[in-house]
XYZ file of C-alpha atoms in Angstrom:
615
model
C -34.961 60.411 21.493
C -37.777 59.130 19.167
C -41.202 60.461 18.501
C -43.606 59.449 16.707
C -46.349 61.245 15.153
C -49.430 59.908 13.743
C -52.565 61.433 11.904
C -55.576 59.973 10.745
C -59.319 59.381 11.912
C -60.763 61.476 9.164
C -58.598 61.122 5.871
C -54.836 60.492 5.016
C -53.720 58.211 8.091
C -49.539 58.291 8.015
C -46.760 57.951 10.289
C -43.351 59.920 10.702
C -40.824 58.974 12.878
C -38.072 61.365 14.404
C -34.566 60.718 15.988
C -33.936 63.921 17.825
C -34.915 66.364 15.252
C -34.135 64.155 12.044
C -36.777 63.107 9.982
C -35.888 59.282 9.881
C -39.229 58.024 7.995
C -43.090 58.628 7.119
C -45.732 56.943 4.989
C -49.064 57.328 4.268
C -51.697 53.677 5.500
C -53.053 54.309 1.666
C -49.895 52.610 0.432
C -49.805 49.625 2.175
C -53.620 49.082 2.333
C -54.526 49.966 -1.374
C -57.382 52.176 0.053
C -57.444 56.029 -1.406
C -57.000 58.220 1.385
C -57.401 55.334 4.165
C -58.102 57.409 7.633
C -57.531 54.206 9.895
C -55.160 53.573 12.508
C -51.986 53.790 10.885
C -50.682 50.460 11.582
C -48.452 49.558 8.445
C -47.120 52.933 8.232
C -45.529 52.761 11.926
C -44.216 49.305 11.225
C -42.413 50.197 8.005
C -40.921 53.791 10.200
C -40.023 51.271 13.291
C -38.359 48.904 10.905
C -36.548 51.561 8.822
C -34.928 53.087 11.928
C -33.771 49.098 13.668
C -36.267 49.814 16.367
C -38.948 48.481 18.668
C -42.451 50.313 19.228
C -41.026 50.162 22.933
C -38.606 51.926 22.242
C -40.118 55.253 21.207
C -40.099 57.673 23.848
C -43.134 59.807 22.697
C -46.231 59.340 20.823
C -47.551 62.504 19.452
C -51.322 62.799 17.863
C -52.253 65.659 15.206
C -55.197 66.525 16.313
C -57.382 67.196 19.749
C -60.741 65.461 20.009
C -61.472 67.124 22.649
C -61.656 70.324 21.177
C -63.070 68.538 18.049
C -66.400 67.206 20.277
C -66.572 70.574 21.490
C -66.787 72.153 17.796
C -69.464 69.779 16.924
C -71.831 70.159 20.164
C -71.909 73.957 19.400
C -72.335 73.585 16.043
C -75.394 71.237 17.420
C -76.410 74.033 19.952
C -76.589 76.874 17.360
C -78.637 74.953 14.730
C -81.053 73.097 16.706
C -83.476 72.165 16.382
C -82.184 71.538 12.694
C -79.013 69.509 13.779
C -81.212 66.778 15.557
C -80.794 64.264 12.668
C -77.057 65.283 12.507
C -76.900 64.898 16.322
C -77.841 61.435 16.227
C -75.625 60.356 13.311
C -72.337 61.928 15.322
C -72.699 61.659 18.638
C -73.015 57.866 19.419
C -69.448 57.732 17.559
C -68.290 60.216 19.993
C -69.387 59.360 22.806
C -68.980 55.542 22.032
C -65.028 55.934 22.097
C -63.729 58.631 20.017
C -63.473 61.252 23.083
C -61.281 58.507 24.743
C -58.667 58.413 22.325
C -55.273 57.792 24.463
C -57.541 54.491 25.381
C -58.367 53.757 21.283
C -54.615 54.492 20.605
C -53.346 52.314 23.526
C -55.726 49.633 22.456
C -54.392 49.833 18.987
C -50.731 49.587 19.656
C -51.684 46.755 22.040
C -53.545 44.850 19.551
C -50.742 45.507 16.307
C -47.828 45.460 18.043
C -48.252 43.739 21.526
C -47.035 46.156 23.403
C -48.174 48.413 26.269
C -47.759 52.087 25.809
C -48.786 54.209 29.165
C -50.777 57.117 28.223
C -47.935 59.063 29.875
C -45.928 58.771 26.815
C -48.871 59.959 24.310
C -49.313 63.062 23.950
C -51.396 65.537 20.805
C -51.748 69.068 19.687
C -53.937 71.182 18.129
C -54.919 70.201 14.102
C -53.666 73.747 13.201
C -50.754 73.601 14.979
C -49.304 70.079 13.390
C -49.931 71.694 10.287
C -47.826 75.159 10.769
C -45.240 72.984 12.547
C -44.875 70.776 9.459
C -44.682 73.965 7.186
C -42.058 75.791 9.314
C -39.640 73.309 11.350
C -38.941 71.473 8.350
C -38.122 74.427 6.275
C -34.740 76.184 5.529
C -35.839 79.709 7.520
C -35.288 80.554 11.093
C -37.970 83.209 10.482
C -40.988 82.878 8.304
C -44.692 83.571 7.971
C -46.714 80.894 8.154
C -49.975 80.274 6.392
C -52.427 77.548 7.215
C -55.440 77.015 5.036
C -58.004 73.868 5.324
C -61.248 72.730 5.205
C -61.018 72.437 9.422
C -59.579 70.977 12.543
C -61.213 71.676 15.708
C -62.128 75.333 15.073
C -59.855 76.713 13.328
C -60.117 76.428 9.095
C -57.474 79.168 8.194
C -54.357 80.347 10.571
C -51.503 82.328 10.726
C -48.248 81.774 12.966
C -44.552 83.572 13.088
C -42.043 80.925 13.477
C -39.336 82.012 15.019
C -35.789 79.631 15.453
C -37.737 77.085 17.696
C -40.634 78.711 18.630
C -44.033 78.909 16.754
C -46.550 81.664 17.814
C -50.464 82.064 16.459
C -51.454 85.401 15.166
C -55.043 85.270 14.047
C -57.271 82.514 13.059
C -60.625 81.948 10.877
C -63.155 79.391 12.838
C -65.582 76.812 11.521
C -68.096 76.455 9.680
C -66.178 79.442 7.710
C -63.754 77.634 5.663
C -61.901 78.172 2.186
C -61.071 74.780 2.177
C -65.001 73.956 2.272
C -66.060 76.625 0.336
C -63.721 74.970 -2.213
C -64.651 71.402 -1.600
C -68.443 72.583 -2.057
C -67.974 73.842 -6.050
C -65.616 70.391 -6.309
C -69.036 68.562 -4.941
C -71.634 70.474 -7.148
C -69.471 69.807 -10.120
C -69.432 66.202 -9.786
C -65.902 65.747 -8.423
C -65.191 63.595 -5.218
C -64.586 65.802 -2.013
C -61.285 65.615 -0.618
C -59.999 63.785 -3.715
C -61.351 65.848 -6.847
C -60.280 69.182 -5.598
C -57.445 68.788 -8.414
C -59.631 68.201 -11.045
C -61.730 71.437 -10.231
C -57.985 73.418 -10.386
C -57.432 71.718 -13.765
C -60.757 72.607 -15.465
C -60.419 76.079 -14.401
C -58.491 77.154 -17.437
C -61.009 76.092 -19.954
C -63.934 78.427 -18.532
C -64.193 82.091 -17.762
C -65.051 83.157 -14.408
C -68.881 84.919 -14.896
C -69.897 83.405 -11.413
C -66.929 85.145 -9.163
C -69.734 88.248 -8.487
C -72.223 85.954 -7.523
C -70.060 84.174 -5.312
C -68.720 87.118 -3.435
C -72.134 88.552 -3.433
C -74.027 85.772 -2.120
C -71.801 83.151 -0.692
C -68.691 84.818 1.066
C -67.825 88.044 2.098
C -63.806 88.338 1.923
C -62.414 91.173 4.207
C -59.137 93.585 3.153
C -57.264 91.376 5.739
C -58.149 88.181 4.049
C -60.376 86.755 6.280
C -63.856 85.981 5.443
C -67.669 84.987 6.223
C -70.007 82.121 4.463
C -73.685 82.676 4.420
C -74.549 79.719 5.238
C -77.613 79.633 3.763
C -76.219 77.874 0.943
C -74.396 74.962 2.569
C -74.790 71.786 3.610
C -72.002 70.774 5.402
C -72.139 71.649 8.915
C -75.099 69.958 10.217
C -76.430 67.755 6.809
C -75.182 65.071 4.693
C -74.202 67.334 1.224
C -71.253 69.865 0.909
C -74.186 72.485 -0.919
C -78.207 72.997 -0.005
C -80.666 73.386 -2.042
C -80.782 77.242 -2.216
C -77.152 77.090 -3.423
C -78.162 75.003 -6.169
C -81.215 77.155 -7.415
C -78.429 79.973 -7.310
C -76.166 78.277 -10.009
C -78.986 76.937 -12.108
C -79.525 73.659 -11.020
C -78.513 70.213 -8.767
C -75.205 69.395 -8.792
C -73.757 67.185 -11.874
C -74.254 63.399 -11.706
C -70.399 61.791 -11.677
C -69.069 60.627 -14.759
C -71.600 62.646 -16.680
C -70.555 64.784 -19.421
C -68.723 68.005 -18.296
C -70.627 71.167 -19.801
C -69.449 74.917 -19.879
C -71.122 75.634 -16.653
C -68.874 73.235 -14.757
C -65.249 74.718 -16.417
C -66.837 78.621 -15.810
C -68.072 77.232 -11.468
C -64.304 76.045 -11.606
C -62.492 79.199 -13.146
C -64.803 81.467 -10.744
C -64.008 79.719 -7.264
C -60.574 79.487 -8.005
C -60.011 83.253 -8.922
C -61.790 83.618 -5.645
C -59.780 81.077 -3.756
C -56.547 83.005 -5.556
C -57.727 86.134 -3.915
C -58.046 85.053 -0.551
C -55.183 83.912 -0.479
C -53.116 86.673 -1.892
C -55.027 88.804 0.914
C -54.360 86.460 3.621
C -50.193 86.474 2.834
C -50.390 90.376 2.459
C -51.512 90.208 5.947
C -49.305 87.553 6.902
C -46.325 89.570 6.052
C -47.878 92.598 7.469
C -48.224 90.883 10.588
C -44.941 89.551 10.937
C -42.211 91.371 8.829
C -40.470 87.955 7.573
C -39.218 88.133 4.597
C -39.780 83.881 4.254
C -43.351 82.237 3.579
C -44.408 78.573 4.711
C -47.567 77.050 3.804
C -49.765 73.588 4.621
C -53.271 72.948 5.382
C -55.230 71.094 2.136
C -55.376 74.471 0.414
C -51.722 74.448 0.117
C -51.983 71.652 -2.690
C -53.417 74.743 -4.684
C -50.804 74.901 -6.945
C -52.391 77.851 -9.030
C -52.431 80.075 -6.045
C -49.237 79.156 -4.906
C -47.873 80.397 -7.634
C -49.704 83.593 -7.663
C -48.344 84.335 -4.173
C -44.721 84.236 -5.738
C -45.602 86.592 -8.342
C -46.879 88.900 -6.612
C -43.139 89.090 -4.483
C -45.164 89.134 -1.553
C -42.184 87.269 -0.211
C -38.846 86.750 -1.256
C -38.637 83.334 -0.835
C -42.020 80.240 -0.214
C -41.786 77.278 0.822
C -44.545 74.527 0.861
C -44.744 71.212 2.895
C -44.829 68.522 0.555
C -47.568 66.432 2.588
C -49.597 69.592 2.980
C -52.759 67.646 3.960
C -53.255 65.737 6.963
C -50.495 62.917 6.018
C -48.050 65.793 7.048
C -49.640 66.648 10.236
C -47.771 63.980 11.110
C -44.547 64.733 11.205
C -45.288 68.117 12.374
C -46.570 66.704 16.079
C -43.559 64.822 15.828
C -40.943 67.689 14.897
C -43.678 70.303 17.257
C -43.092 67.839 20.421
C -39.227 68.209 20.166
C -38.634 71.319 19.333
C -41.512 72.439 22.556
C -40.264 69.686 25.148
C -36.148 69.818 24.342
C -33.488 72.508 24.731
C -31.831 71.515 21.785
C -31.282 74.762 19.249
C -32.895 74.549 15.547
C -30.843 75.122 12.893
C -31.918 76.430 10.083
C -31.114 78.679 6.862
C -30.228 78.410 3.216
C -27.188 76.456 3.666
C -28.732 73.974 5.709
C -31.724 73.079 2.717
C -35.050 71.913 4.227
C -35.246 68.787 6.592
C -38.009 66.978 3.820
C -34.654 64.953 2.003
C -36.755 65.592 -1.343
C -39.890 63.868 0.724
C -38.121 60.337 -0.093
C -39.124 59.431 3.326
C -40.864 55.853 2.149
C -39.686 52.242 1.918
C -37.097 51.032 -0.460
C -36.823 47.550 -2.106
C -33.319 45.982 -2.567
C -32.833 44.466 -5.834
C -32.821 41.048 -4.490
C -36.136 41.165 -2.988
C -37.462 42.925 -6.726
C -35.753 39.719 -8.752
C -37.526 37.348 -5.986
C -40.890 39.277 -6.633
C -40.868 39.182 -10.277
C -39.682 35.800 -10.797
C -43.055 35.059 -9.018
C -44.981 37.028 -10.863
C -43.388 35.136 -14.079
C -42.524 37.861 -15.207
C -39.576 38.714 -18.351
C -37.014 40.684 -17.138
C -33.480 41.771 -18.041
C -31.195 42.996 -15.179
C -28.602 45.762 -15.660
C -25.260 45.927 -12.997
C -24.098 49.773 -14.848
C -26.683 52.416 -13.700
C -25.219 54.364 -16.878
C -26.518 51.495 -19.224
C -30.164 50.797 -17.566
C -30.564 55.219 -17.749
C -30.127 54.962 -21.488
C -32.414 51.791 -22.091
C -34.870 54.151 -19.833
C -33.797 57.339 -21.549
C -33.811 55.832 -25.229
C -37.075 54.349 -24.844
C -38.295 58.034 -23.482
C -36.936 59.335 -26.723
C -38.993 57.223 -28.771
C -42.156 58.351 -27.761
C -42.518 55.162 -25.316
C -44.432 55.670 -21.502
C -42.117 54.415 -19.031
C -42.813 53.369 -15.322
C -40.341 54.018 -13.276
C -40.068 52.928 -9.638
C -36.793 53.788 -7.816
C -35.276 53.986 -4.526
C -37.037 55.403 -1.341
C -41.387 55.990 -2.279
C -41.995 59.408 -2.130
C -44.115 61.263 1.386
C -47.165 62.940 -0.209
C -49.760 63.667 -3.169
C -47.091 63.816 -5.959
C -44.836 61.544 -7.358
C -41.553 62.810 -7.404
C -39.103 60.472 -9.376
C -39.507 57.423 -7.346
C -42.864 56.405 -8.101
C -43.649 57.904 -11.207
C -44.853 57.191 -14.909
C -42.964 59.240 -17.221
C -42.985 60.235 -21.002
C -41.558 62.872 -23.852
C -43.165 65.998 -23.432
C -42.245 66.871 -27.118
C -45.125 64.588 -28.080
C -48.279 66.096 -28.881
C -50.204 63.253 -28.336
C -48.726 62.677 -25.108
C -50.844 64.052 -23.147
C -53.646 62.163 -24.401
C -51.982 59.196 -24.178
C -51.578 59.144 -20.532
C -55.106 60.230 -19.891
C -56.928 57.540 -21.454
C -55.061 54.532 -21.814
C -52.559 54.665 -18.923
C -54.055 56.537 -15.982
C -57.593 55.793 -17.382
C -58.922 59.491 -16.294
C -60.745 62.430 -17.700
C -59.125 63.994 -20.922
C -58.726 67.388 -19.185
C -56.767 67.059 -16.289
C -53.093 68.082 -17.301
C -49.676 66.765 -16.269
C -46.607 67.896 -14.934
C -43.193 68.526 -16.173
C -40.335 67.425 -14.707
C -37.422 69.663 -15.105
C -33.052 69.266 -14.043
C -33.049 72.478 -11.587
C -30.138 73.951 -13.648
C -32.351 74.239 -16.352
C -35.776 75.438 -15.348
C -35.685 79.132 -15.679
C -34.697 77.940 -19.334
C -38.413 76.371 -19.993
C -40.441 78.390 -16.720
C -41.120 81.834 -15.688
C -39.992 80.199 -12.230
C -38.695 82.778 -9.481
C -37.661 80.406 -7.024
C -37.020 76.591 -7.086
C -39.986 74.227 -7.029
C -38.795 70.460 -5.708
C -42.321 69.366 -4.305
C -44.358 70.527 -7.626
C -46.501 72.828 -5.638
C -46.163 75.749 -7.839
C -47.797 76.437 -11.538
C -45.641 79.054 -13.553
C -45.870 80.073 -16.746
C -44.383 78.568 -19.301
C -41.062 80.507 -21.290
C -42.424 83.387 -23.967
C -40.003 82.187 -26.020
C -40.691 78.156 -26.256
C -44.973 79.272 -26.817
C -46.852 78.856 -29.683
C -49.279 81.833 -30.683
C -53.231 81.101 -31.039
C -54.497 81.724 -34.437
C -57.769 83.380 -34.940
C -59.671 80.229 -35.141
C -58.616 79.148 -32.308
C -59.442 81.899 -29.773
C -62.616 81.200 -30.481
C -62.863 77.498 -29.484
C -64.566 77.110 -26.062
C -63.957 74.569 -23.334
C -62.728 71.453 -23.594
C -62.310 72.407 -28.021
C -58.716 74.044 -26.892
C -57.358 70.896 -25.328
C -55.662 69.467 -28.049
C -54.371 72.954 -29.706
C -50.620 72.142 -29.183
C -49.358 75.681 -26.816
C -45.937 75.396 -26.754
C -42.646 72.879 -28.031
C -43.407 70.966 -24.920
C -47.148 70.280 -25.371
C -47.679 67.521 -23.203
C -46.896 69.261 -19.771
C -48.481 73.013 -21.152
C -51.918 73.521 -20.507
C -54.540 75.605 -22.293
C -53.579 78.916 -20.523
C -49.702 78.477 -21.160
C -49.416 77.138 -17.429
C -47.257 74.221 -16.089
C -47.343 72.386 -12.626
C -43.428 72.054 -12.120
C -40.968 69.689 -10.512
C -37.301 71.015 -10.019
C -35.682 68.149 -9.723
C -32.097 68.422 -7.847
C -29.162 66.057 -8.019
C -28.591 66.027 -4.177
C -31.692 64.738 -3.677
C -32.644 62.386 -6.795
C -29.466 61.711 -8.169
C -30.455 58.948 -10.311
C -33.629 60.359 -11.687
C -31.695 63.609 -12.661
C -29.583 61.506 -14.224
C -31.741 60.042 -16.501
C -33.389 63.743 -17.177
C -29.618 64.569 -18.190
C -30.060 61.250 -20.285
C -32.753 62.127 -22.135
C -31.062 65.974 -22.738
C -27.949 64.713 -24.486
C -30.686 62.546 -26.933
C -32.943 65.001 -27.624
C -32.121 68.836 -26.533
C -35.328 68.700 -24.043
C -34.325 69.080 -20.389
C -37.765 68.179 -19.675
C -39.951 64.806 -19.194
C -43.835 64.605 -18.342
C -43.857 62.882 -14.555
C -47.549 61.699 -13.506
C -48.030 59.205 -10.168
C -47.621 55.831 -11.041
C -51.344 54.285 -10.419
C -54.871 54.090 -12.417
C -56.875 56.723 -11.501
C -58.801 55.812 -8.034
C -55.720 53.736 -6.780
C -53.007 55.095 -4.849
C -49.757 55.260 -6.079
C -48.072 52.451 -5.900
C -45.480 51.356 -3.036
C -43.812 47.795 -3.810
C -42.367 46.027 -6.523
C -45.976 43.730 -6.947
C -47.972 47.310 -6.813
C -45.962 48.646 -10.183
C -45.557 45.521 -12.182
C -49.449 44.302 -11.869
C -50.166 48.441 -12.343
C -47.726 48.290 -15.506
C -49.275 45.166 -16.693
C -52.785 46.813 -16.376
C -52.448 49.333 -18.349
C -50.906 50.168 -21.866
C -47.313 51.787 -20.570
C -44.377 50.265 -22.861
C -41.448 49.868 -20.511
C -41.052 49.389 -16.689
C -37.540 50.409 -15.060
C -37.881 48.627 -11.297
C -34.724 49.621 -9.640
C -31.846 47.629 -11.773
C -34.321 45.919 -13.838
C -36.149 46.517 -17.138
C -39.044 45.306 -18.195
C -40.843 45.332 -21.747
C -44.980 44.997 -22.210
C -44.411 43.040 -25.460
C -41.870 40.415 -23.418
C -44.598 39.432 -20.839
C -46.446 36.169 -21.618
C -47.038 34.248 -18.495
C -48.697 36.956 -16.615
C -51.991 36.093 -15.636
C -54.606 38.810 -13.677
C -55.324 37.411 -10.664
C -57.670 40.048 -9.059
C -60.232 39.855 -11.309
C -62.221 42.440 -9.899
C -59.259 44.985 -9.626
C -61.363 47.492 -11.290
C -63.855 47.892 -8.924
C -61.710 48.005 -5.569
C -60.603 51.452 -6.410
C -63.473 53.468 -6.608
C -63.299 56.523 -9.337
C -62.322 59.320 -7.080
């Protein structure tokens, strides 16, 4: 049997296709479309999962959508109905859209599939759930527990904004639920708007720049914006918002609060913005420490799940597994809407067959490392760059082209690297990544500025080999999918002096914390990769590589794209994205590439820059 899920309408269109209960493919549009986030009809994505499996749309048996619009229309007229007469502007922006088509969506989608793939699909064989639901089915069916808490945490889907479930072998049953306009996500997306970041895009910046302030607005947020309950769950006065019924994430009164309208983009960062970002993420932090105390209260499991947008907060995902709330977390790599894809899919089997789930610790999670994207033979990669003109040497012993890649690591040199299947999510993983030595102090900096061409703050990650993490992290548990911050080894830190204790801000970013500066950040923290040898055994290869060379069993990993572009997907996406930028060396799959060797490449796109708008 083969389903197909598909999200998308608001943010993060993607595709995952199933055979039976094995996750065959899934992509995100944003990747094939070179638009950030892209939250149309998910086309290309469906192709590349139809072609991946040998099949014909007509030959998938179910169609399963993330979301319900029903319930979504319904949201919106009572959030019409209990702020009118204010919502009459807001009432004429939404409904025409709704009532124009978006209620009939089995008609949009059947209109869709008709027009990209000439085919009829009956409405009989589509079928959705609830936004909530895709989202805890993603979490738990893919995991490695037949029992587990699960914890769902977003800005919102019809009503819901925060959930909790019990899965259970194949089953998957709600236990409580926070409704809109009440949402952490939002509250959260609100502090990333009034500090100048890009909503549902800069949320990660806000989580980096928390570090460099100190949280002296966390009273005033839990005095006047939120009340949070013992259980977890929570109220906004919404007084100081925007977002249910107007056009900004904050209103005015929220801005008189904190001293002022919210920064301009691209303006100078001050100490207010680093303090708003430390404060709402120590609140964020306790919310959702609360909400898994209850979620383990509620069900006994020893096992925690999470997805929803908030799950991308790697900081708090890390201060659940202190805590030993749990004894074991596990996160769904796509944990924003991408992934409600493939839970619809994996929801729709496990709900409409008899077939048994297994699951457990021997059986590892059903992600395969989230390598769930295309793959480009090295045929099709010597075709592309011979006509790109490009210089290129070709190397037939995987040993030999991972110590080229691993020697030019060594030396200090940024390497792209773009291997095998493209990675199903916000992080790069090992297939679509630009890497570096972590050793370097100046790494960091590097990266930043000349390669990614993004603010000086923002941190990056470390890739580690998984036998050798608890070596360089305080890390209780493994973490594959880089969705949990732990703190980096007591013994590999490097103490503060005097003098610099009392730097402030963005002063302590270039105060070298540890012998691996370039993936530490300025409170000793690290955003970590695990990386395993059943699932990436060529990049942990080249992480061995780079051990035997130079003692470190560590490399910097950061996406491979400019900042405002998504990461790349073909062979054409990393070599124009290597040539645009100042990285040294590109390995693309058997082939190796060297900046200093290209001569005939001329930019075609001369307006490149401006296509991906600074998110």
């Amino acid at each position: 049997m083969y389903i197909l899920g598909i999200s998308g309408g608001y943010h993060d269109a993607a595709a995952a296709l199933l055979k039976n209960d094995n996750l065959l493919a899934a992509a995100q549009e944003e990747r094939f479309t070179r638009i950030k986030h892209d939250p149309g009809f998910p086309a290309n994505s469906i192709r590349y999962c139809l072609e991946q499996a040998g099949i014909r749309m007509d030959q998938v048996d179910r169609v399963v959508f993330y979301d319900s619009p029903s319930l979504k229309f319904k949201r919106i007229a009572r959030t019409i109905l209990d702020n009118f007469p204010r919502s009459i502007p807001f009432s004429f922006r939404v409904l025409p859209k709704w009532l124009g088509g978006e209620l009939y969506w089995k008609r949009r989608l059947c209109d869709e599939f008709r027009a990209h793939f000439g085919c009829e699909i009956a409405k009989e064989r589509i079928s959705n759930i609830c936004h909530h639901r895709s989202h805890a089915a993603s979490a738990f069916y893919p995991s490695p527990f037949s029992d587990a808490a699960v914890l769902v945490m977003d800005g919102v889907g019809e009503f819901a904004t925060t959930s909790i479930w019990h899965g259970q072998g194949k089953s998957l049953t709600q236990i409580m639920q926070v409704e809109f306009p009440h949402s952490l996500g939002l509250l959260y997306s609100a502090f990333t708007y009034y500090t100048g970041f890009k909503v549902n895009s800069g949320e990660y910046k806000v989580m980096g720049l928390a570090p460099y302030g100190s949280p002296r607005y966390v009273a005033l947020i839990k005095e006047k914006l939120i009340d949070i309950r013992e259980d977890g769950t929570f109220r906004l006065n919404m007084e100081y918002f925007d977002y249910a019924i107007g056009s900004k994430m904050t209103s005015e009164k929220f801005h008189d609060l904190f001293g002022g309208p919210p920064r301009k983009p691209e303006s100078e960062l001050t100490q207010r913005e680093m303090d708003l970002a430390r404060s709402v993420q120590e609140v964020t932090e306790e919310i959702m420490l609360r909400l898994a105390q209850t979620a383990k209260q509620a069900t006994g499991s020893a096992n925690l799940c999470l997805a929803g947008g908030v799950a991308l907060n790697c900081v708090g995902n890390g201060r659940i597994l202190q805590q030993k709330i749990f004894e074991r977390m596990w996160i769904q790599p796509a944990a924003g809407d991408a992934g409600g894809s493939v839970g619809a899919a994996m929801d729709f089997y496990y709900a409409e067959r008899a077939a048994e789930r297994y699951a457990g610790p021997a059986a590892g999670d059903r992600m395969k490392g989230s390598y769930l994207g295309p793959q480009f033979s090295n045929e099709s990669v010597r075709t592309t760059l011979s006509a790109l003109k490009a210089t290129f040497h070709q190397y037939d012993e995987l040993e030999q082209l991972l110590d080229v890649a691993s020697t030019a690591l060594a030396e200090g040199k940024v390497v792209g690297w773009h291997q095998g299947r493209m990675e199903f999510g916000p992080r790069a993983l090992g297939a679509r990544s630009i890497l570096g030595d972590p050793r370097n102090p100046q790494m960091q900096s590097v990266m930043n500025l000349k390669i990614k061409q993004r603010e000086s703050f923002r941190p990056f990650a470390p890739s580690v080999l998984q036998e050798k993490a608890r070596d360089y992290f305080e890390l209780a548990q493994d973490s594959p999918y880089m969705l949990i911050v732990a703190s980096i080894a007591a013994d590999l830190r490097i103490p503060m002096t005097a003098e610099h204790e009392r730097l402030f801000g963005i002063e302590k970013l270039n105060i070298p914390r540890s012998t691996i500066p370039a993936v530490t950040h300025i409170d000793y923290s690290a955003r970590v990769q695990t990386v395993h040898r059943e699932t990436n055994p060529r990049y942990h290869r080249l992480i061995e590589k780079f051990f035997e060379k130079t003692g470190c069993a560590v490399i910097v990993n950061t996406s491979f794209n400019v900042r405002g572009e998504p990461i790349v997907c073909t062979p054409e996406d990393s070599y124009r994205c290597f040539m645009r930028t100042e990285m040294d060396v590109l390995v693309l799959e058997d082939f190796v590439i060297y900046k200093n060797e290209q001569k005939n490449y001329v930019e075609t796109d001369e307006k490149w820059r401006s296509k991906f708008v600074l998110d």
